[in-house]
Tab-separated table of C-alpha atoms in Angstrom:
chain	number	residue	atom	x	y	z
A	123	MET	CA	137.553	76.932	81.169
A	124	ASP	CA	139.567	75.784	84.070
A	125	SER	CA	138.019	73.408	86.374
A	126	SER	CA	140.675	71.524	88.519
A	127	GLY	CA	139.671	73.740	91.183
A	128	TYR	CA	136.003	72.043	91.062
A	129	GLY	CA	134.832	69.436	93.318
A	130	THR	CA	134.973	65.905	91.267
A	131	GLU	CA	130.400	66.208	90.797
A	132	TYR	CA	130.887	69.744	89.092
A	133	GLN	CA	133.614	68.932	87.182
A	134	HIS	CA	131.978	65.500	85.799
A	135	LEU	CA	128.428	67.254	85.552
A	136	HIS	CA	129.147	70.555	84.139
A	137	GLN	CA	129.609	70.208	80.483
A	138	PRO	CA	127.035	68.357	79.665
A	139	ALA	CA	124.908	70.918	82.128
A	140	LEU	CA	125.826	73.648	79.969
A	141	ILE	CA	124.860	71.877	76.361
A	142	VAL	CA	121.722	71.099	77.787
A	143	GLY	CA	120.646	74.199	79.801
A	144	GLY	CA	122.135	76.244	76.974
A	145	CYS	CA	119.705	74.933	74.220
A	146	PHE	CA	116.588	75.136	76.892
A	147	ALA	CA	117.873	78.807	77.250
A	148	ALA	CA	117.885	79.114	73.412
A	149	VAL	CA	114.874	77.925	73.319
A	150	ALA	CA	113.568	80.720	75.565
A	151	VAL	CA	115.303	83.817	74.602
A	152	LEU	CA	114.174	83.069	70.692
A	153	THR	CA	110.398	82.200	72.037
A	154	SER	CA	110.255	85.221	73.940
A	155	ILE	CA	111.966	87.403	71.478
A	156	TYR	CA	109.385	86.362	68.946
A	157	LEU	CA	106.332	87.098	71.590
A	158	ILE	CA	107.703	90.246	72.303
A	159	LEU	CA	108.114	91.378	69.095
A	160	GLN	CA	104.504	90.784	67.981
A	161	HIS	CA	103.574	92.889	71.213
A	162	LEU	CA	105.636	95.715	69.492
A	163	ARG	CA	104.267	95.157	66.172
A	164	SER	CA	100.603	95.017	67.182
A	165	TYR	CA	101.319	98.024	69.833
A	166	THR	CA	97.577	99.380	69.941
A	167	ASN	CA	97.229	99.307	73.778
A	168	PRO	CA	100.002	101.045	75.394
A	169	ALA	CA	98.728	101.375	78.869
A	170	GLU	CA	98.568	96.993	79.172
A	171	GLN	CA	100.822	96.298	76.493
A	172	LYS	CA	104.045	97.683	78.309
A	173	TRP	CA	103.841	95.958	81.162
A	174	VAL	CA	102.893	92.713	79.160
A	175	VAL	CA	106.092	93.362	77.409
A	176	ALA	CA	108.133	94.137	80.421
A	177	VAL	CA	106.880	90.613	82.252
A	178	ILE	CA	107.478	88.701	79.295
A	179	PHE	CA	110.965	89.965	78.975
A	180	MET	CA	111.729	88.493	81.987
A	181	VAL	CA	112.426	84.874	81.148
A	182	PRO	CA	115.094	85.600	78.734
A	183	VAL	CA	116.722	88.019	81.459
A	184	TYR	CA	116.192	85.036	83.684
A	185	ALA	CA	117.674	82.955	80.806
A	186	THR	CA	120.343	84.952	79.762
A	187	GLU	CA	122.266	85.486	83.134
A	188	SER	CA	121.881	81.892	84.130
A	189	ILE	CA	123.424	80.578	81.613
A	190	ILE	CA	126.575	82.903	81.482
A	191	SER	CA	126.694	81.972	85.410
A	192	LEU	CA	126.514	78.342	84.483
A	193	TRP	CA	129.228	79.055	81.819
A	194	ASN	CA	131.380	80.986	84.373
A	195	SER	CA	131.011	81.066	88.006
A	196	LYS	CA	132.928	84.276	88.466
A	197	PHE	CA	129.573	85.992	87.104
A	198	SER	CA	127.195	84.272	89.519
A	199	LEU	CA	126.895	87.173	92.035
A	200	ALA	CA	126.741	89.801	89.491
A	201	CYS	CA	123.922	87.973	87.421
A	202	ASP	CA	121.916	86.777	90.618
A	203	ILE	CA	121.800	90.501	91.323
A	204	LEU	CA	120.813	91.705	87.783
A	205	ARG	CA	118.227	88.757	88.307
A	206	ASN	CA	117.072	89.969	91.524
A	207	CYS	CA	116.715	93.261	90.408
A	208	TYR	CA	114.271	92.785	87.477
A	209	GLU	CA	112.478	90.030	89.032
A	210	ALA	CA	111.256	92.677	91.738
A	211	PHE	CA	110.530	94.632	88.716
A	212	ALA	CA	108.986	92.616	87.039
A	213	LEU	CA	106.355	91.812	89.764
A	214	TYR	CA	105.761	95.427	90.019
A	215	SER	CA	105.142	95.386	86.272
A	216	PHE	CA	102.415	92.646	86.775
A	217	GLY	CA	100.410	94.373	89.233
A	218	SER	CA	100.608	97.707	87.394
A	219	TYR	CA	99.165	95.087	84.059
A	220	LEU	CA	96.199	94.225	86.482
A	221	VAL	CA	95.412	97.840	87.153
A	222	ALA	CA	96.000	98.730	83.405
A	223	CYS	CA	93.659	95.908	82.484
A	224	LEU	CA	91.076	98.127	85.018
A	225	GLY	CA	90.694	101.109	83.176
A	226	GLY	CA	94.066	102.544	85.167
A	227	GLU	CA	94.463	103.859	89.139
A	228	LYS	CA	91.708	106.233	89.288
A	229	ARG	CA	89.133	103.900	87.681
A	230	VAL	CA	90.496	101.208	90.305
A	231	GLU	CA	89.546	103.113	92.976
A	232	GLU	CA	86.519	104.104	92.349
A	233	LEU	CA	85.571	100.326	91.676
A	234	LEU	CA	87.336	99.950	95.219
A	235	GLU	CA	85.063	102.283	96.520
A	236	ASN	CA	81.788	100.789	94.718
A	237	GLU	CA	82.669	97.471	96.359
A	238	LEU	CA	83.031	99.511	99.451
A	239	ARG	CA	79.705	100.913	99.318
A	240	LYS	CA	77.676	97.696	98.153
A	241	TRP	CA	79.258	95.643	101.323
A	242	LEU	CA	77.775	98.942	103.287
A	243	GLY	CA	74.706	98.723	102.012
A	244	LYS	CA	72.793	97.885	104.983
A	245	PRO	CA	70.413	100.216	107.598
A	246	LEU	CA	71.994	103.385	109.164
A	247	LEU	CA	72.789	101.742	112.270
A	248	GLU	CA	74.812	98.875	111.480
A	249	GLU	CA	76.319	101.377	108.533
A	250	ARG	CA	77.275	103.180	111.031
A	251	ASP	CA	79.012	100.463	113.469
A	252	GLU	CA	80.684	98.814	110.443
A	253	ASP	CA	82.163	102.376	108.955
A	254	HIS	CA	83.668	102.690	112.582
A	255	TRP	CA	85.204	99.129	112.676
A	256	VAL	CA	86.715	99.908	109.084
A	257	GLN	CA	88.174	102.889	110.276
A	258	GLN	CA	89.144	101.496	113.407
A	259	ARG	CA	90.988	98.334	112.072
A	260	PRO	CA	92.408	98.880	108.423
A	261	PHE	CA	95.106	96.531	109.179
A	262	ARG	CA	93.004	93.593	110.683
A	263	ASN	CA	90.478	94.309	107.453
A	264	PHE	CA	93.021	94.088	104.704
A	265	PHE	CA	93.864	90.116	105.810
A	266	LEU	CA	89.915	89.496	106.534
A	267	ARG	CA	88.007	91.625	104.277
A	268	PRO	CA	89.935	93.586	101.874
A	269	TYR	CA	86.837	94.621	99.845
A	270	ILE	CA	86.007	96.825	102.641
A	271	LEU	CA	88.927	98.677	102.758
A	272	GLY	CA	87.864	100.902	99.619
A	273	LYS	CA	90.550	102.889	97.531
A	274	ASP	CA	92.660	102.222	100.608
A	275	LEU	CA	93.451	98.455	99.390
A	276	PHE	CA	94.617	99.900	96.242
A	277	THR	CA	97.094	102.371	98.532
A	278	ILE	CA	98.256	99.369	100.479
A	279	VAL	CA	98.656	97.063	97.104
A	280	LYS	CA	100.794	99.539	95.835
A	281	PHE	CA	103.342	100.045	98.872
A	282	GLY	CA	103.516	96.539	98.669
A	283	LEU	CA	104.513	95.686	95.433
A	284	VAL	CA	106.603	98.561	95.412
A	285	GLN	CA	108.566	98.088	98.800
A	286	TYR	CA	109.556	94.965	97.715
A	287	MET	CA	111.222	96.595	94.468
A	288	ILE	CA	113.050	98.522	96.481
A	289	LEU	CA	114.509	96.440	99.188
A	290	LYS	CA	115.014	93.797	96.472
A	291	THR	CA	117.062	96.132	94.458
A	292	ALA	CA	118.981	97.397	98.202
A	293	CYS	CA	119.653	93.891	99.398
A	294	SER	CA	121.307	92.728	96.307
A	295	PHE	CA	123.562	95.240	96.269
A	296	LEU	CA	124.323	94.695	99.856
A	297	ALA	CA	124.819	91.565	98.741
A	298	LEU	CA	127.756	92.407	96.417
A	299	LEU	CA	129.032	94.622	99.165
A	300	LEU	CA	129.013	92.096	102.189
A	301	GLU	CA	130.841	89.603	99.323
A	302	LEU	CA	133.700	91.807	98.586
A	303	PHE	CA	134.412	92.342	102.470
A	304	GLY	CA	134.160	88.054	102.769
A	305	VAL	CA	130.773	88.151	104.884
A	306	TYR	CA	128.035	87.512	102.593
A	307	GLY	CA	128.744	84.161	102.745
A	308	ASP	CA	126.527	82.525	99.851
A	309	GLY	CA	124.283	79.430	100.630
A	310	GLU	CA	125.607	79.653	104.502
A	311	PHE	CA	123.582	79.819	107.245
A	312	LYS	CA	125.922	80.869	110.525
A	313	TRP	CA	124.951	84.194	112.229
A	314	TYR	CA	128.221	85.829	111.459
A	315	TYR	CA	127.614	85.652	107.803
A	316	GLY	CA	124.889	88.571	106.005
A	317	TYR	CA	123.395	85.754	104.181
A	318	PRO	CA	120.618	84.609	106.503
A	319	TYR	CA	119.792	87.769	107.474
A	320	ILE	CA	119.178	89.295	103.964
A	321	ALA	CA	117.392	85.874	103.265
A	322	VAL	CA	115.084	86.602	105.978
A	323	VAL	CA	114.254	90.213	104.924
A	324	MET	CA	113.437	89.132	101.107
A	325	ASN	CA	111.572	85.951	101.969
A	326	PHE	CA	109.067	88.439	104.155
A	327	SER	CA	109.078	91.398	101.829
A	328	GLN	CA	108.229	88.603	98.717
A	329	MET	CA	105.477	87.286	100.258
A	330	TRP	CA	103.947	90.567	101.098
A	331	ALA	CA	104.295	91.572	98.002
A	332	LEU	CA	102.671	88.101	96.828
A	333	TYR	CA	99.836	88.109	98.937
A	334	CYS	CA	99.210	92.170	98.290
A	335	LEU	CA	98.817	90.610	94.853
A	336	VAL	CA	96.380	87.371	96.004
A	337	GLN	CA	94.489	90.206	98.088
A	338	PHE	CA	93.891	92.640	94.835
A	339	TYR	CA	92.858	89.191	92.232
A	340	ASN	CA	90.509	88.223	95.130
A	341	VAL	CA	88.445	91.468	95.063
A	342	THR	CA	88.709	92.268	91.309
A	343	HIS	CA	88.509	88.891	90.028
A	344	GLU	CA	85.316	89.087	88.642
A	345	ARG	CA	86.126	92.018	86.364
A	346	LEU	CA	89.235	90.971	85.260
A	347	LYS	CA	87.144	87.333	83.748
A	348	GLU	CA	88.044	88.638	79.962
A	349	ILE	CA	91.660	88.524	80.366
A	350	LYS	CA	91.714	84.879	82.076
A	351	PRO	CA	93.815	86.592	85.012
A	352	LEU	CA	94.265	83.012	86.967
A	353	ALA	CA	96.076	81.358	84.618
A	354	LYS	CA	98.328	84.707	83.821
A	355	PHE	CA	98.873	84.795	87.738
A	356	ILE	CA	99.749	81.231	88.167
A	357	SER	CA	102.298	81.631	85.207
A	358	PHE	CA	104.360	84.573	86.584
A	359	LYS	CA	103.901	83.706	90.164
A	360	ALA	CA	105.365	80.016	89.347
A	361	ILE	CA	108.390	81.877	87.935
A	362	VAL	CA	108.673	84.525	91.104
A	363	PHE	CA	108.305	82.401	93.931
A	364	ALA	CA	109.327	78.839	92.811
A	365	THR	CA	112.747	80.086	91.458
A	366	TRP	CA	113.298	82.328	94.977
A	367	TRP	CA	112.257	78.730	97.133
A	368	GLN	CA	114.251	76.568	94.792
A	369	GLY	CA	117.354	78.608	95.601
A	370	VAL	CA	116.694	78.329	99.445
A	371	GLY	CA	115.657	74.829	99.477
A	372	ILE	CA	119.068	74.091	97.315
A	373	ALA	CA	120.872	75.839	99.668
A	374	LEU	CA	119.284	74.140	102.662
A	375	LEU	CA	120.262	70.630	101.190
A	376	CYS	CA	123.774	71.479	100.393
A	377	TYR	CA	124.166	72.987	104.396
A	378	THR	CA	122.558	69.648	105.698
A	379	GLY	CA	124.975	67.088	103.413
A	380	VAL	CA	122.653	65.753	101.089
A	381	LEU	CA	123.879	67.559	97.771
A	382	PRO	CA	127.387	68.588	97.540
A	383	LYS	CA	128.426	71.691	99.550
A	384	GLU	CA	130.529	73.429	96.856
A	385	GLY	CA	129.439	77.040	96.545
A	386	LYS	CA	129.768	76.205	92.383
A	387	PHE	CA	127.727	73.288	92.725
A	388	ARG	CA	125.154	74.848	94.408
A	389	ASN	CA	124.559	78.017	92.095
A	390	GLY	CA	125.609	75.845	88.806
A	391	LEU	CA	122.191	73.785	89.813
A	392	GLN	CA	120.264	76.543	90.373
A	393	ASP	CA	120.938	77.840	87.224
A	394	PHE	CA	120.854	75.098	85.361
A	395	LEU	CA	116.899	74.344	86.519
A	396	ILE	CA	115.805	77.881	85.968
A	397	CYS	CA	117.321	77.244	82.263
A	398	ILE	CA	114.594	74.519	81.582
A	399	GLU	CA	112.174	76.555	83.431
A	400	MET	CA	112.511	79.422	81.379
A	401	ALA	CA	112.026	77.508	78.443
A	402	ILE	CA	108.746	76.397	79.968
A	403	ALA	CA	107.496	79.841	80.573
A	404	ALA	CA	108.278	81.206	77.071
A	405	VAL	CA	106.153	78.624	75.642
A	406	ALA	CA	103.340	79.162	78.366
A	407	HIS	CA	103.892	82.938	77.732
A	408	ILE	CA	102.636	82.142	73.816
A	409	PHE	CA	99.589	81.574	75.001
A	410	VAL	CA	98.995	83.119	77.953
A	411	PHE	CA	100.280	86.654	77.256
A	412	SER	CA	98.989	86.355	73.525
A	413	ALA	CA	99.464	89.479	71.512
A	414	GLU	CA	96.403	88.248	69.185
A	415	PRO	CA	93.856	90.166	71.187
A	416	TYR	CA	95.916	92.987	70.540
A	417	ARG	CA	95.827	92.901	66.611
A	418	PHE	CA	92.413	94.065	66.225
A	419	ILE	CA	90.388	97.022	67.546
A	420	PRO	CA	87.339	98.627	67.342
A	421	ALA	CA	86.072	99.955	64.028
A	422	PRO	CA	85.822	104.095	64.769
A	423	VAL	CA	89.840	104.047	66.059
A	424	TYR	CA	91.311	103.120	62.789
A	425	GLY	CA	92.829	100.493	60.783
A	426	THR	CA	92.142	98.053	58.034
A	427	VAL	CA	88.511	96.587	57.332
A	428	THR	CA	88.585	93.093	56.533
A	429	ALA	CA	85.435	91.193	55.522
A	430	GLU	CA	85.370	87.505	55.455
A	431	THR	CA	82.634	85.962	53.501
A	432	SER	CA	81.561	82.447	54.109
A	433	ARG	CA	78.759	80.215	52.149
A	434	ALA	CA	76.604	77.644	52.899
A	435	LYS	CA	74.237	75.224	51.065
A	436	VAL	CA	70.840	74.714	52.332
A	437	LYS	CA	67.751	72.730	51.445
A	438	LEU	CA	64.257	74.693	51.995
A	439	GLU	CA	60.940	72.991	51.644
A	440	GLU	CA	58.512	75.112	50.087
A	441	HIS	CA	54.693	73.794	49.198
A	442	GLY	CA	56.222	70.173	50.167
A	443	GLU	CA	59.366	70.643	48.086
A	444	GLU	CA	62.715	71.035	48.551
A	445	LYS	CA	64.325	73.529	47.065
A	446	PRO	CA	68.554	74.728	47.466
A	447	ALA	CA	69.133	77.642	48.652
A	448	LEU	CA	72.500	79.431	49.162
A	449	VAL	CA	73.352	81.407	52.727
A	450	GLU	CA	76.091	83.919	52.912
A	451	GLU	CA	77.517	85.426	56.286
A	452	VAL	CA	79.844	88.115	56.212
A	453	GLU	CA	81.980	88.861	59.197
A	454	THR	CA	84.253	91.922	59.511
A	455	GLN	CA	87.252	92.571	61.670
A	456	VAL	CA	89.651	95.843	61.892
A	457	GLU	CA	92.979	95.145	61.846
A	458	ALA	CA	95.298	97.528	63.041
A	459	PRO	CA	98.070	98.544	61.347
A	460	GLY	CA	101.627	97.686	62.307
A	461	THR	CA	103.193	99.995	64.587
A	462	SER	CA	107.231	100.955	64.533
A	463	ILE	CA	109.284	98.829	66.932
A	464	ARG	CA	111.349	102.249	67.364
A	465	SER	CA	108.327	103.852	68.905
A	466	SER	CA	106.766	101.253	70.937
A	467	VAL	CA	109.898	100.600	72.782
A	468	GLN	CA	110.388	104.399	73.252
A	469	ASP	CA	106.928	104.261	74.838
A	470	ILE	CA	107.781	101.416	76.765
A	471	VAL	CA	110.889	102.899	78.370
A	472	VAL	CA	110.363	106.421	78.556
A	473	ASP	CA	106.183	106.377	79.811
A	474	GLY	CA	106.909	103.103	81.818
A	475	GLY	CA	110.234	104.417	83.301
A	476	GLN	CA	108.240	107.748	84.764
A	477	HIS	CA	105.533	105.581	86.077
A	478	VAL	CA	107.816	103.586	88.318
A	479	VAL	CA	110.049	106.790	89.295
A	480	ASN	CA	106.553	108.651	90.446
A	481	ASP	CA	105.492	105.502	92.113
A	482	VAL	CA	108.563	104.796	93.930
A	483	VAL	CA	109.081	108.255	95.114
A	484	LEU	CA	105.446	107.911	96.544
A	485	THR	CA	105.876	105.437	98.419
A	486	ILE	CA	109.008	106.512	100.255
A	487	ASN	CA	106.969	109.395	101.281
A	488	GLN	CA	104.489	107.200	102.503
A	489	ALA	CA	107.059	105.372	104.554
A	490	ILE	CA	108.919	108.776	105.992
A	491	GLY	CA	105.781	110.382	106.929
A	492	PRO	CA	104.422	108.311	109.466
A	493	VAL	CA	108.190	108.265	110.495
A	494	GLU	CA	108.724	112.054	110.830
A	495	LYS	CA	105.270	112.305	112.585
A	496	GLY	CA	106.864	109.788	115.608
A	497	VAL	CA	109.862	111.535	116.001
A	498	THR	CA	107.896	115.568	116.262
A	499	LYS	CA	105.619	113.598	118.691
A	500	ILE	CA	108.575	112.290	120.680
A	501	HIS	CA	109.936	115.958	120.346
A	502	GLU	CA	107.560	117.347	122.033
A	503	LYS	CA	107.279	115.036	124.445
A	504	PHE	CA	110.826	115.902	125.500
A	505	HIS	CA	110.228	119.666	124.866
A	506	HIS	CA	107.242	119.414	127.121
A	507	LYS	CA	109.136	117.609	129.421
A	508	SER	CA	111.866	119.773	130.144
A	509	LYS	CA	110.134	122.933	130.594
A	510	GLY	CA	109.387	123.724	134.004
A	511	PRO	CA	106.042	124.233	135.712
A	512	SER	CA	106.844	127.892	136.449
A	513	ASP	CA	107.772	128.056	132.677
A	514	GLU	CA	104.197	126.771	131.618
A	515	GLU	CA	102.342	129.203	134.318
A	516	GLU	CA	104.368	131.983	132.886
A	517	GLU	CA	103.690	131.359	129.423
A	518	SER	CA	99.890	131.371	130.155
A	519	GLU	CA	99.836	134.365	132.241
A	520	PHE	CA	101.873	135.797	129.155
A	521	GLU	CA	98.745	134.806	126.754
A	522	VAL	CA	95.863	135.983	129.146
A	523	GLU	CA	97.322	139.207	129.596
A	524	GLU	CA	98.002	139.510	125.704
A	525	HIS	CA	94.260	138.147	125.361
A	526	VAL	CA	93.270	141.199	127.543
A	527	GLU	CA	94.882	143.778	126.538
A	528	GLY	CA	94.109	143.297	122.923
A	529	ASN	CA	90.286	143.370	123.996
A	530	SER	CA	91.025	146.824	125.807
A	531	ILE	CA	92.217	147.955	122.390
A	532	GLU	CA	89.402	146.810	120.344
A	533	ARG	CA	86.968	148.387	122.712
A	534	ASP	CA	88.838	151.944	122.908
A	535	ALA	CA	88.612	151.230	118.706
A	536	SER	CA	85.205	150.686	119.090
A	537	VAL	CA	84.675	153.299	121.293
């Protein structure tokens, strides 16, 4: 690979960084694929595992695209777009995983409504005042007391996750379009480039999506204790949040002159760090998103029953004499039969894809609805102002006459 056009720093560091980064990327990819295959073979809870696999797959996607970008900087922008798009989908998948662990969307809405009823379990007058306060300040309540929003909290959280998925994808392709016209300016904080504006929009969108997840976690963490949600939340948030701010931080350091200002050096450093971070994340996922809980299922469902017998010798005292005795303990487990990887992948792609499409359509409709109402109100106001007072009087007189005539007809008919 020709590196004559690169600066001295990049030329000296590129080859060692490529070798070290490649080793870490290989560890990340192989470890994640092993964990994914375990889930696909023990695919006993599709509602949860389809989203677990989507979250775990984020690591090999990041690692593969980063090492390709580090190997040849020409693919840097394309890899960055694919990485950003999957990051948005992974954030959505993590939220869907939490919902699945709570029993599905309907069950989550019931739980949130129960939380609201518990909070409003007060004297009648106080309840009326608080209920009025809840209805009048829903946005403020989301920040201060999200548990009193009931099922509206779930609507806000879902909207926050899906809007990030839509905006992230749209902004990634917008960045590609601006780059083709030479006005994107990756890492350049100048007003005539598109990078700073897209960075601001994406930063706000990502912060809002993550904050929605935090609020949802705050309300439901007691019911999610069995899956140890804090470890999962931290491990996932570290990937999404840290990599984004890491890229912005490197761009700022290069812009201020602390690091070399060459674009290839900045992108290469980001890709190298991501390769190392993904290897660490892959190892963490082995423990955080283990497939072990899905290997065993309740006996009434199906599976192979295995019994493990443990024996221990004890001494019993009887009439002042010690006699040896043998104690046996039988532990029965139902091991789930191995599932077909092909059928597991088919369920993830088909059912998961349909779920994503439905949520995207619903979110777009929710965003368009208020806009249509606003446009209708504005149109009615202009239409009202365009009418003269004489037109309004004639229209009202016509309505009154029509009403009187209608009444006279009814009376004649009754006679």
